[in-house]
Tab-separated table of C-alpha atoms and ligand atoms in Angstrom:
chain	number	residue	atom	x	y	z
A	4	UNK	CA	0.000	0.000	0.000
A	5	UNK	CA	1.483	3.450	-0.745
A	6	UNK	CA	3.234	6.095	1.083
A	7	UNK	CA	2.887	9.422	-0.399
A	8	UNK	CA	6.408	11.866	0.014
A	9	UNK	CA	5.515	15.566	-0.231
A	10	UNK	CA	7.444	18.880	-0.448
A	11	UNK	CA	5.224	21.213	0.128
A	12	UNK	CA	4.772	24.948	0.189
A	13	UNK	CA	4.486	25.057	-4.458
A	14	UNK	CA	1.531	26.991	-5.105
A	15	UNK	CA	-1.073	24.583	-6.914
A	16	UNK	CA	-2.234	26.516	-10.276
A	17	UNK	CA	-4.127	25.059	-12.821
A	18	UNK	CA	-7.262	23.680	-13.850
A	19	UNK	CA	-8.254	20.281	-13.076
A	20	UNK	CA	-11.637	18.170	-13.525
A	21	UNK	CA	-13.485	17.014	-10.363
A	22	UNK	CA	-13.741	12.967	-10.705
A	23	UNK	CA	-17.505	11.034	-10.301
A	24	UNK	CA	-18.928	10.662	-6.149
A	25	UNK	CA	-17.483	7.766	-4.455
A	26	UNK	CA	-20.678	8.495	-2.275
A	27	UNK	CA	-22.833	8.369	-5.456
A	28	UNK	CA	-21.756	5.263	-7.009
A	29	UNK	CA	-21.629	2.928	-4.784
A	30	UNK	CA	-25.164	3.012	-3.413
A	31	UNK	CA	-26.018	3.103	-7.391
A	32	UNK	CA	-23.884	-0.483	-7.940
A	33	UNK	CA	-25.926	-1.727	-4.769
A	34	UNK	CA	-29.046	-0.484	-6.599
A	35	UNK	CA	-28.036	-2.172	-9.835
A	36	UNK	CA	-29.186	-5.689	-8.432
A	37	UNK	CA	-32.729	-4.330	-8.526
A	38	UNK	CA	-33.399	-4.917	-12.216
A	39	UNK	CA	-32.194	-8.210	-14.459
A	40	UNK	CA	-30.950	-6.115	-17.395
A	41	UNK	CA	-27.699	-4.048	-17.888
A	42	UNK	CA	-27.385	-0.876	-16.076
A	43	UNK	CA	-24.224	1.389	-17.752
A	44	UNK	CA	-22.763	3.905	-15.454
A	45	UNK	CA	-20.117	6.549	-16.856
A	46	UNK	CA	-17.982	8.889	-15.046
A	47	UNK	CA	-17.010	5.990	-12.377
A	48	UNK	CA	-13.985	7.321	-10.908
A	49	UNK	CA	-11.042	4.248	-10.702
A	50	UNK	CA	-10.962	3.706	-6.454
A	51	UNK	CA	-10.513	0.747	-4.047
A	52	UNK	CA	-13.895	0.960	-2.710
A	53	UNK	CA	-15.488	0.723	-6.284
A	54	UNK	CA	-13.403	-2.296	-7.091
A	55	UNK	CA	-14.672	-3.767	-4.021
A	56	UNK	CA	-18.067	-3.389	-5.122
A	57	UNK	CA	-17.526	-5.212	-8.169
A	58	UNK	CA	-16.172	-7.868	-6.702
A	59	UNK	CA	-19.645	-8.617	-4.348
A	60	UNK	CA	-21.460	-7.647	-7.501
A	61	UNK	CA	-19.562	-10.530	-9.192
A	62	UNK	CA	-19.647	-12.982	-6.603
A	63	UNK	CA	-23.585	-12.359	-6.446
A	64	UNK	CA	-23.570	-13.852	-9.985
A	65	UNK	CA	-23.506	-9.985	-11.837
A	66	UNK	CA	-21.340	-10.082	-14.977
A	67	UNK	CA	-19.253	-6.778	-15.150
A	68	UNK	CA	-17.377	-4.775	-17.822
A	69	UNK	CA	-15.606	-2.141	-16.789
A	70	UNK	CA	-14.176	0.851	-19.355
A	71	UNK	CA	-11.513	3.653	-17.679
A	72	UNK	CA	-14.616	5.876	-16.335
A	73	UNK	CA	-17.411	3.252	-17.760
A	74	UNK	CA	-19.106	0.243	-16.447
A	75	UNK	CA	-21.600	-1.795	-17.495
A	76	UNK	CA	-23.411	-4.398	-14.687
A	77	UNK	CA	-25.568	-6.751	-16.211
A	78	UNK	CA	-27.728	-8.314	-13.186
A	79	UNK	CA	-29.473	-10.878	-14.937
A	80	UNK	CA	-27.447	-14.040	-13.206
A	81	UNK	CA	-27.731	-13.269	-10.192
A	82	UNK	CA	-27.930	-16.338	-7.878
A	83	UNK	CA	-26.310	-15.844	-4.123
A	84	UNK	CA	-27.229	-13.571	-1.344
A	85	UNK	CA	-24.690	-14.015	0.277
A	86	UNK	CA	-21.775	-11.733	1.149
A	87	UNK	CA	-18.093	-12.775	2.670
A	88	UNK	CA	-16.888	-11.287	6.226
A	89	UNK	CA	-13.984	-10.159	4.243
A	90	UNK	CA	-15.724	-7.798	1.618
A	91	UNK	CA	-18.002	-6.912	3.780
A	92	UNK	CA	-15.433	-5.205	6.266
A	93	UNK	CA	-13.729	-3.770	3.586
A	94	UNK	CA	-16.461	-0.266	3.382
A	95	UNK	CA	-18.924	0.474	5.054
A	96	UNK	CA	-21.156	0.431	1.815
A	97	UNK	CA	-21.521	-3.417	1.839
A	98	UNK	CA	-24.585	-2.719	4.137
A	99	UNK	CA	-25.996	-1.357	0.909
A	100	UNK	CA	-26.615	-4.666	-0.664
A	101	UNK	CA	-29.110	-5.043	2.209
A	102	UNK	CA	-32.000	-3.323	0.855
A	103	UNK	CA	-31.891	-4.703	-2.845
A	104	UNK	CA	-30.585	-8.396	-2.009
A	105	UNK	CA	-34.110	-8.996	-0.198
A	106	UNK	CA	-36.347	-7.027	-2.713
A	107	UNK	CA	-34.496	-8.904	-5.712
A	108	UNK	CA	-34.084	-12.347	-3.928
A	109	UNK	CA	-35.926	-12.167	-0.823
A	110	UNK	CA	-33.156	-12.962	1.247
A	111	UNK	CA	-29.469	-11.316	1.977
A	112	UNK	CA	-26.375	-12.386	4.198
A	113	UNK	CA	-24.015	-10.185	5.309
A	114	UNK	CA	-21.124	-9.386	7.876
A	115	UNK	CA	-21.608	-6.122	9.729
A	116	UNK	CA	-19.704	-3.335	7.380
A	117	UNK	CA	-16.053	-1.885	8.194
A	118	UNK	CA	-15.184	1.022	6.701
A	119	UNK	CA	-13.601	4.577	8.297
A	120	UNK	CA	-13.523	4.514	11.697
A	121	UNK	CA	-15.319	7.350	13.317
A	122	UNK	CA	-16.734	6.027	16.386
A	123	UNK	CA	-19.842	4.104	16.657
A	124	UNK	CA	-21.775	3.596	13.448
A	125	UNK	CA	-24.663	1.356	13.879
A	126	UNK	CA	-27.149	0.434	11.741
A	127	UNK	CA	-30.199	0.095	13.689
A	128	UNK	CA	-32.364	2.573	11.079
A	129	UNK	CA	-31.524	0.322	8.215
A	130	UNK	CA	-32.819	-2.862	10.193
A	131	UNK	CA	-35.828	-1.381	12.164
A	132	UNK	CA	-36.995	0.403	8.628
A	133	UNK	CA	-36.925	-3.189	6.865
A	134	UNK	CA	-38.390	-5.070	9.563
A	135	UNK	CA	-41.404	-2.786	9.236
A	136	UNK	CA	-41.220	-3.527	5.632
A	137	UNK	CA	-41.826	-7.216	6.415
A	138	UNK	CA	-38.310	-8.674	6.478
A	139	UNK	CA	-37.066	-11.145	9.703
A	140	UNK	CA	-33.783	-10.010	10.168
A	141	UNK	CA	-31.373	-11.683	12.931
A	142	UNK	CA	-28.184	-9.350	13.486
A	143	UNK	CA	-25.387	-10.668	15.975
A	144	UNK	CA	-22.343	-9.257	16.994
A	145	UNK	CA	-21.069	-10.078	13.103
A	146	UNK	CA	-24.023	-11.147	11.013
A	147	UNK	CA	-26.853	-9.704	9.187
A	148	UNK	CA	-29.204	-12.955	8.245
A	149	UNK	CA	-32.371	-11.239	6.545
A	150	UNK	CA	-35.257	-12.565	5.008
A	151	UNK	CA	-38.447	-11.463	3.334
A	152	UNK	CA	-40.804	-14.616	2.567
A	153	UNK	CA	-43.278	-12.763	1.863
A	154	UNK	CA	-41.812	-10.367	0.080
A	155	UNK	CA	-40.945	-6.920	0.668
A	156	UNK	CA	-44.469	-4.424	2.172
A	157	UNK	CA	-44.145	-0.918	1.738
A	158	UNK	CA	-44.546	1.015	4.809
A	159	UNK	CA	-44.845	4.174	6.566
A	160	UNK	CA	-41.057	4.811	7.819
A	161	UNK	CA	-39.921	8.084	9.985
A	162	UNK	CA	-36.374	8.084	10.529
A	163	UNK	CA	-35.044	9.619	14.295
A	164	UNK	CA	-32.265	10.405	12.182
A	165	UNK	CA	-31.878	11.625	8.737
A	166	UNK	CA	-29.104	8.734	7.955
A	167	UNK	CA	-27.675	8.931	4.816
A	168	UNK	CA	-27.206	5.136	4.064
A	169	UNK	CA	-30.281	4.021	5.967
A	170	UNK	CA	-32.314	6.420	3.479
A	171	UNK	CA	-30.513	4.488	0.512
A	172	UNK	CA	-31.391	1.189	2.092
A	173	UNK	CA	-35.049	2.195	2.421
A	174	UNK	CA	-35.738	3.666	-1.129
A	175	UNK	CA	-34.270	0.806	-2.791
A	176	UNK	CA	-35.910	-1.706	-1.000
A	177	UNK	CA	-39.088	0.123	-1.474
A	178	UNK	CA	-38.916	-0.208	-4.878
A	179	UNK	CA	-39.100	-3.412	-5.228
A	180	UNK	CA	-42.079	-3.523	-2.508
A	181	UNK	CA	-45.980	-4.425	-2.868
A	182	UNK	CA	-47.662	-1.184	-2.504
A	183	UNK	CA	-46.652	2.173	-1.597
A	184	UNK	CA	-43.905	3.338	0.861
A	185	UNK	CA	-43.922	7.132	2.598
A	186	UNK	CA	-40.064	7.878	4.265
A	187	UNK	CA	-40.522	10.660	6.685
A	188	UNK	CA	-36.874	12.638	7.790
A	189	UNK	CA	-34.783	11.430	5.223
A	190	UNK	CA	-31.257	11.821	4.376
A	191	UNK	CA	-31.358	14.769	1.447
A	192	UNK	CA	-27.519	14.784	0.406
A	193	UNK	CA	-26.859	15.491	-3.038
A	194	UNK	CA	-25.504	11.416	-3.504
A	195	UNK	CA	-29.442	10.128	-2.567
A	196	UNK	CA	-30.817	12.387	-5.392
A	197	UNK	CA	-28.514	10.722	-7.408
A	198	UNK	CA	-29.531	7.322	-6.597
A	199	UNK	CA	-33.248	8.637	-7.076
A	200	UNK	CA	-32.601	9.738	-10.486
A	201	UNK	CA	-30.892	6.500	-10.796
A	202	UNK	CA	-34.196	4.470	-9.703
A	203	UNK	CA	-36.441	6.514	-11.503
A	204	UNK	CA	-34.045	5.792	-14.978
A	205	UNK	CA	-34.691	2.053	-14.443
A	206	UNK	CA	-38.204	3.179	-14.077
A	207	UNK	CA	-38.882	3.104	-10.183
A	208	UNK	CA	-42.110	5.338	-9.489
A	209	UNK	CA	-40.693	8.319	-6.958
A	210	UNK	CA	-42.262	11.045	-5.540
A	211	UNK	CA	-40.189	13.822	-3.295
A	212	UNK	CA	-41.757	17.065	-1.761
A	213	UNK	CA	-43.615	17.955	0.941
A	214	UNK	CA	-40.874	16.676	3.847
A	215	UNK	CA	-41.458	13.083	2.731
A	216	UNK	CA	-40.504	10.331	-0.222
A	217	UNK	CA	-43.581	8.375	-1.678
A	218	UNK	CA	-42.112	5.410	-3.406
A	219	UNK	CA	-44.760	3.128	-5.385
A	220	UNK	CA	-43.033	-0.494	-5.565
A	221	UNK	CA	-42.741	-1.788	-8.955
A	222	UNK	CA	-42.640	-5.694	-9.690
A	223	UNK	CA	-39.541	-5.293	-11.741
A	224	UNK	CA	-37.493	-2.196	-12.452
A	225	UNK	CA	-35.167	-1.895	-16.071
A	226	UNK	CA	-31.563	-1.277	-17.212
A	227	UNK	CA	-30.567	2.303	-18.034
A	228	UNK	CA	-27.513	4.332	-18.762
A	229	UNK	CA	-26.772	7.595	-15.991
A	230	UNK	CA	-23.772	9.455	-15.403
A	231	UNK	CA	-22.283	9.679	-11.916
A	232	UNK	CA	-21.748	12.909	-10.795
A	233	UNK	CA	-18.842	15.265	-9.640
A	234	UNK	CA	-17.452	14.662	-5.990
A	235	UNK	CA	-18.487	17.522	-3.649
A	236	UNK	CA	-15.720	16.164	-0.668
A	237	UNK	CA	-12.848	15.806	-3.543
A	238	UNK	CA	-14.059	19.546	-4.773
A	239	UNK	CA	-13.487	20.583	-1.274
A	240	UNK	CA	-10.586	19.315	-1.099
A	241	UNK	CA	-8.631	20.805	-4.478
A	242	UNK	CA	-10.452	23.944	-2.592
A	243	UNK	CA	-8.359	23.296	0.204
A	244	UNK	CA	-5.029	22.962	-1.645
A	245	UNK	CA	-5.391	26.149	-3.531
A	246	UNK	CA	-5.919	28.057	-0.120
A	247	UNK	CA	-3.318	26.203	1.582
A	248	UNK	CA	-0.755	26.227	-0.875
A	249	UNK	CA	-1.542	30.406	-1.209
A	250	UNK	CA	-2.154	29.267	-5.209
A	251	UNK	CA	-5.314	29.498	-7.682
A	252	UNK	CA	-7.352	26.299	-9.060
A	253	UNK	CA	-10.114	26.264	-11.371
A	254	UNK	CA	-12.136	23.198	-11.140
A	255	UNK	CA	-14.197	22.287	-14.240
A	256	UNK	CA	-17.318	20.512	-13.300
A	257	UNK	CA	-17.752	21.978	-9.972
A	258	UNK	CA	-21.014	20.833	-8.326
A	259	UNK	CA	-21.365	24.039	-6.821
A	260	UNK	CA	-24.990	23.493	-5.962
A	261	UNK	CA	-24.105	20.824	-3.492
A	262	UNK	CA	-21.117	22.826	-2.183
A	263	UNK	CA	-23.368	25.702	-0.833
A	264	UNK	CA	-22.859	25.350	2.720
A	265	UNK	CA	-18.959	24.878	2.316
A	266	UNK	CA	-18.424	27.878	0.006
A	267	UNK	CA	-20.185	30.268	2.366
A	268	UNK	CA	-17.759	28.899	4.925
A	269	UNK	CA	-14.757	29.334	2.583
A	270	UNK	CA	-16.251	33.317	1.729
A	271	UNK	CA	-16.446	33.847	5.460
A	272	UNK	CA	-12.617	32.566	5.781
A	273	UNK	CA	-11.557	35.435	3.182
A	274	UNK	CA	-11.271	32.840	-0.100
A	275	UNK	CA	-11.618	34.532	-3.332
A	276	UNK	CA	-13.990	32.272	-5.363
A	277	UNK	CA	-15.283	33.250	-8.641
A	278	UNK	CA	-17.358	31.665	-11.382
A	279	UNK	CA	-15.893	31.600	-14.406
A	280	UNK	CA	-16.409	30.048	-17.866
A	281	UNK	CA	-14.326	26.351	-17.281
A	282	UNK	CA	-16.409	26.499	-14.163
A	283	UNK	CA	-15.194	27.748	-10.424
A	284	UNK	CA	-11.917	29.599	-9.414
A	285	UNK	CA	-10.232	29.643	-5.648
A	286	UNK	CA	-7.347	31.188	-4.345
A	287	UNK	CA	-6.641	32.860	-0.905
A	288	UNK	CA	-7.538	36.491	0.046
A	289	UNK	CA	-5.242	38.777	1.687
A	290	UNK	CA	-5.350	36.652	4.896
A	291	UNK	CA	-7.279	33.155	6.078
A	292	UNK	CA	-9.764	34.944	9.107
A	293	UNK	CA	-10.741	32.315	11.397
A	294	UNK	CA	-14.607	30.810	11.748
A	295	UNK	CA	-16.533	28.871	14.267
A	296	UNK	CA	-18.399	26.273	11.751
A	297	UNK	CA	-20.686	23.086	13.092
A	298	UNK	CA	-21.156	20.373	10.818
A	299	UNK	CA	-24.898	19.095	10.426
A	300	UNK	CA	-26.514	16.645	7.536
A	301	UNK	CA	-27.189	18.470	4.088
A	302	UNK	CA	-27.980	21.108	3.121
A	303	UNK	CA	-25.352	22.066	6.576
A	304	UNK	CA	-21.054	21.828	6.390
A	305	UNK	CA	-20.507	17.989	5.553
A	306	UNK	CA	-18.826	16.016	8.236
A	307	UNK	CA	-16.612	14.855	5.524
A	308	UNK	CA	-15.188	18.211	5.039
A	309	UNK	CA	-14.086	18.401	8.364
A	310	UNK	CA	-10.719	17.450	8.824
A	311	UNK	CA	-10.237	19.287	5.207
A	312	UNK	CA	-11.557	22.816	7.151
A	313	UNK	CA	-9.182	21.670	10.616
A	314	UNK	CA	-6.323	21.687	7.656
A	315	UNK	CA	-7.494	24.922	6.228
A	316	UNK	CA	-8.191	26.748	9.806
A	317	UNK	CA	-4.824	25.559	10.946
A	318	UNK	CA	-3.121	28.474	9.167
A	319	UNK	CA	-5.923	31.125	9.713
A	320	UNK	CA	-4.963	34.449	11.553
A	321	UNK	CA	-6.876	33.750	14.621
A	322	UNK	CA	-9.281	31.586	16.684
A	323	UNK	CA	-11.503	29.125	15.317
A	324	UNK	CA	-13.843	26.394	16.032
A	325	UNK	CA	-15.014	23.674	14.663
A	326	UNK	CA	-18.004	21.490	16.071
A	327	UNK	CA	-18.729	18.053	14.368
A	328	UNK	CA	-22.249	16.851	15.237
A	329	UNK	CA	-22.667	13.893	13.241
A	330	UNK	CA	-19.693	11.048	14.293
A	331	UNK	CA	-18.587	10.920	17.633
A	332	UNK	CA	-14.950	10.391	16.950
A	333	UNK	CA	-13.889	12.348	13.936
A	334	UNK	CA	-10.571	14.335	15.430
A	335	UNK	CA	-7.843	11.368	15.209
A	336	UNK	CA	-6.756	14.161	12.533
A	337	UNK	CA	-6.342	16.832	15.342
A	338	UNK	CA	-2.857	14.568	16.403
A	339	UNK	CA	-1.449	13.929	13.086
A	340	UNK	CA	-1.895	18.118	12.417
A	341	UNK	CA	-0.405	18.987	15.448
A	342	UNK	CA	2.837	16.412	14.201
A	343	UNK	CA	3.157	19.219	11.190
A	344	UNK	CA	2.883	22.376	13.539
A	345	UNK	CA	-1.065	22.872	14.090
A	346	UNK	CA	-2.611	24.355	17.358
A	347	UNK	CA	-5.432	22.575	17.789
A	348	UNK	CA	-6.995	21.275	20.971
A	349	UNK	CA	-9.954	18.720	21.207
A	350	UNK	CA	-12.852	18.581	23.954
A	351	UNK	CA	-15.436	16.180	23.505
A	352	UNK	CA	-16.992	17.170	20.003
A	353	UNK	CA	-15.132	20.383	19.659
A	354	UNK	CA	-12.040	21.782	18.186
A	355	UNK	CA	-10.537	25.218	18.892
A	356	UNK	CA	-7.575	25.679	15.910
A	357	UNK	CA	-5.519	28.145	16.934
A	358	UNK	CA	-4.142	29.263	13.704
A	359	UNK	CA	-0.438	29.174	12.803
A	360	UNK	CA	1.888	31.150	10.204
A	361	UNK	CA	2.891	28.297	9.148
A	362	UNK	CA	2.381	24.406	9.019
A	363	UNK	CA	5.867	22.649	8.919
A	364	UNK	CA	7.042	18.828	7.241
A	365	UNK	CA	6.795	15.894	9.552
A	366	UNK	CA	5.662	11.938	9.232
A	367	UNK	CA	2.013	11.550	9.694
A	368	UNK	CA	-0.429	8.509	9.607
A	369	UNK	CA	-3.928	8.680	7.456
A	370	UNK	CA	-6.443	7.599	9.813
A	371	UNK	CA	-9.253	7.287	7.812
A	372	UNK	CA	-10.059	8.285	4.277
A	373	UNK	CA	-10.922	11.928	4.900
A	374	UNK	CA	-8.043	12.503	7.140
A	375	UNK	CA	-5.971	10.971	4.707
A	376	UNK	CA	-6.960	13.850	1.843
A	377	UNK	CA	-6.867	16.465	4.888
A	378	UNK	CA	-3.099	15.094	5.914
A	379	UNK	CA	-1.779	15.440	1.748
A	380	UNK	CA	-3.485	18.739	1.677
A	381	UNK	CA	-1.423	20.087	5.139
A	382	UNK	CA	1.609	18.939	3.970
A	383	UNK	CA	1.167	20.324	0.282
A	384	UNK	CA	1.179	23.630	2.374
A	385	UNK	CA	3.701	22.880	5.190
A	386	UNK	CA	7.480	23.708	4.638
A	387	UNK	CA	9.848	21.206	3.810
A	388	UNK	CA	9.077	17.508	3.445
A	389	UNK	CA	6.549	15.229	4.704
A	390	UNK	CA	5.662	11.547	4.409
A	391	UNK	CA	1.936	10.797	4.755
A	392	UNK	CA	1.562	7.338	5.668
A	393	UNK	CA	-1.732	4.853	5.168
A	394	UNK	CA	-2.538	5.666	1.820
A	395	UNK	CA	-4.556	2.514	1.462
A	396	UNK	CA	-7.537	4.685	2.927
A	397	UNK	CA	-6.788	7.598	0.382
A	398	UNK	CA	-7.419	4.793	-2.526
A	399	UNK	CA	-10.699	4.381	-1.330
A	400	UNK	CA	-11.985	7.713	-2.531
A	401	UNK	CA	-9.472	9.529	-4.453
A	402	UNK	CA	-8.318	8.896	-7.721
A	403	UNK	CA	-5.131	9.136	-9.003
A	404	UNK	CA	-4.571	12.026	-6.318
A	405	UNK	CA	-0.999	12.115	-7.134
A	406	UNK	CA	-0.965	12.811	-10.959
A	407	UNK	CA	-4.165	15.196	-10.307
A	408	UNK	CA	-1.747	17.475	-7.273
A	409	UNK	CA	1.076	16.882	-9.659
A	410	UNK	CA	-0.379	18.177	-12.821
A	411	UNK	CA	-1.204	21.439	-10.934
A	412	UNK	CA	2.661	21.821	-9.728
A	413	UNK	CA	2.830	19.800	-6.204
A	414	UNK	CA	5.816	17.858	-5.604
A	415	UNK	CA	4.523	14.394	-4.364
A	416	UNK	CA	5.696	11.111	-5.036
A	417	UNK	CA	4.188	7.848	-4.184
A	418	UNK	CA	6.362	5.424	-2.097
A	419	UNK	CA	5.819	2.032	-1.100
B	15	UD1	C1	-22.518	8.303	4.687
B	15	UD1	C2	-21.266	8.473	3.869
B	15	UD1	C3	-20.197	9.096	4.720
B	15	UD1	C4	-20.692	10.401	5.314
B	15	UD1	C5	-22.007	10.180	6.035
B	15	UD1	C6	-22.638	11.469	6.560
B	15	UD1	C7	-21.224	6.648	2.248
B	15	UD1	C8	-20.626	5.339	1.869
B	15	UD1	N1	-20.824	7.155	3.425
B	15	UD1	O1	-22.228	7.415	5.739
B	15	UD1	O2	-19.077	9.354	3.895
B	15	UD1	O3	-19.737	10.837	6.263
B	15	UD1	O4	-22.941	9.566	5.160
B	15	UD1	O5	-22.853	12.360	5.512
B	15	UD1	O6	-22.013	7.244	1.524
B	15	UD1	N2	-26.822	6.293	12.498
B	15	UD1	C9	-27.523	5.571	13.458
B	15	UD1	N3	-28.150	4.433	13.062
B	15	UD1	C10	-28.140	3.987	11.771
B	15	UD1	C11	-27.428	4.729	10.815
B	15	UD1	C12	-26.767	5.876	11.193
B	15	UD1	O7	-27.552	5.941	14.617
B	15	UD1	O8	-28.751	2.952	11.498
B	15	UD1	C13	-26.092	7.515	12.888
B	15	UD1	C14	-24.569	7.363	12.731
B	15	UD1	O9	-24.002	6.751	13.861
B	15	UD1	C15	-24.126	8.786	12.553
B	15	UD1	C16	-25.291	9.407	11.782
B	15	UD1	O10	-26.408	8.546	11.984
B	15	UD1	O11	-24.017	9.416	13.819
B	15	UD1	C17	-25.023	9.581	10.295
B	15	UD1	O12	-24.788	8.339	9.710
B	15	UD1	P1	-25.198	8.050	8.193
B	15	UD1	O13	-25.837	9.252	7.613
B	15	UD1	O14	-25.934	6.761	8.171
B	15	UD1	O15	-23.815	7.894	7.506
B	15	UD1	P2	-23.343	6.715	6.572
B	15	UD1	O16	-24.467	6.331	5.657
B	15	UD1	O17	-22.673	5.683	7.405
């Protein structure tokens, strides 16, 4: 697994294109078992995490062909339900297969999911939301055994939480459903009205408004052809790196609609940001002024952005804090900063970043996949060289991150 090396401090410039949601497609592979003709996805960016998917998707009995930024998943074979312990504690996203395993085959077997680690990350929602859809589920300390003799009921469902993967679970279940299911609080991230205009394509009946999701089950849903869209986190990111680095980066294919809430943070923290023809244009202001941000589900400051805005705030002229509401133990970051010069103290939920005039090299670990980005993006901007360590998790959702820093002027290298 690679090592990255990084002298930092070059100023990035350049333009560069923002590569398809992990976040998108891997719910929309899950969602792929729900019909038995081909589904053909473009703008599938090359990671870890997708490759993983294929390889359930195969194992279910899927055939798969897979172009650079293409894939085509025809479902018509399949024949298991049943997952391994090893794939499924690869990501967290094998508890997608949940939800369309029992509406397709009316039965699934899974291992409980791995993926990042930030704290406790149950999946209670998911199960209680298909029990009341009819399904007898047993979960132990590492199984999922579900089943659905009946078949799949739609339901009335109101979430205590709007959780982003137990909303994906839900719809796609749903679809497959007798009669009509109503989803109450629901996760309303950009990446789930991707997967509904997924559904819908392979003509799933959908209804959103009003605060609620009407979904009228289908008996069989078709293939289709959508393209995944740009990734808001690895947006943020290249965002990041501009400000950090003190240099100016156009990104083509910006989804600034689902950036809102992080671009009025970055205006408050002095960026200049511009819209311009190729699409949108970041580079610092005169100074980085310090914020006190909270993250919260969409349309709030993504959790995933997090450790990204620690990296940012870390050089700011000032005091800021930073409040993350969603995971209960997102700051293993807050250490690995402080390695390359940060000032950042933790209590509880809460980080106060004292900012810094400068971040300097040192040998830091990626915790998790977020961190990982976060930890490139500090040492793009801290003096002298670093080694970022644990790159496996940067695979997961990034790719090609060296040849996209390099071809706007970093100096990174990966090392094994
Ligand atoms: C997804 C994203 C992840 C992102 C997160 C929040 C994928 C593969 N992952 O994760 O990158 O950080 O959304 O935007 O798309 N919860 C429960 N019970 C449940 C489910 C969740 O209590 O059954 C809680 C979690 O512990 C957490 C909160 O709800 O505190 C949010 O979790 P959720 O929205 O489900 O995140 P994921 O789908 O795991």
């Amino acid at each position: 697994m690679p090592d990255y090396k990084i002298r930092g401090t070059a100023p990035l410039r350049g333009s560069v294109l923002v590569q398809g949601a992990k976040n998108s497609v891997l719910p929309m592979l899950a969602a792929c078992l729900l019909c038995s003709e081909k589904v053909q996805l473009s703008g599938v960016p090359q990671l870890s995490d997708v490759s993983n998917s294929l390889r359930i998707i195969e194992k279910l009995g899927c055939r798969v062909r897979r172009g650079v930024h293409t894939l085509e998943v025809d479902t018509q074979a399949v024949c298991y339900s049943t997952l391994t312990a090893e794939d499924c504690r690869k990501m967290r996203s094998s508890v997608l297969f949940l939800g369309p395993l029992l509406g397709r085959t009316g039965r699934a077997e899974l291992y409980c999911p791995g993926g990042c680690v930030l704290g406790p990350r149950p999946i209670d929602l998911h199960i209680e939301a298909l029990c009341k859809m009819g399904a007898e589920i047993e979960v132990t300390d590492e199984r999922i055994s579900a089943v659905c003799p009946d078949g799949l009921q739609g339901s009335e469902i109101t979430l205590r939480y709007p959780s982003v993967g137990a909303t994906e679970n839900i719809l796609m279940a749903a679809c497959l459903a007798k009669g009509r299911t109503v989803l109450y609080n629901s996760a309303v991230e950009p990446e789930i009205g991707e997967l509904i205009a997924l559904l819908r394509a392979m003509g799933a009946f959908i209804e959103v408004g009003g605060g609620r999701v009407c979904i009228e089950g289908s008996e069989r849903l078709h293939g289709c052809h959508r393209t995944v869209g740009a990734d808001r986190i690895v947006a943020f990111t290249l965002m990041a790196a501009a400000l950090v680095t003190d240099g100016e980066i156009t990104l083509c294919n910006c989804p600034v609609q689902a950036l809102q809430a992080p671009l009025r943070v970055l205006g408050d923290i002095g960026a200049d940001i511009s819209l311009c023809g190729e699409g949108l244009r970041i580079r610092r202001g005169t100074k980085i002024y310090p914020v006190n941000v909270s993250s919260a589900p969409y349309p709030g400051f993504p959790t995933d952005a997090g450790a990204l805005l620690l990296t940012i705030l870390s050089l700011a002229s000032g005091r800021s804090r930073y409040e993350e509401t969603v995971f209960s133990d997102r700051f293993a970051i807050a250490e690995q900063l402080r390695r390359l010069g940060a000032d950042i103290e933790v209590k509880n939920n809460c980080a106060v970043i004292n900012g810094v005039p400068q971040l300097c090299g040192g040998t830091v670990r990626a915790t998790d996949l977020r961190a990982g980005a976060a930890l490139i993006v500090a040492a793009l901007g801290a003096q002298g060289e670093s080694t970022v360590c644990g790159g496996e998790h940067i695979l997961r959702g990034y790719e090609d991150i060296v040849g996209v820093f390099r071809s706007l002027g970093a100096e990174i290298t990966e090392i094994n």
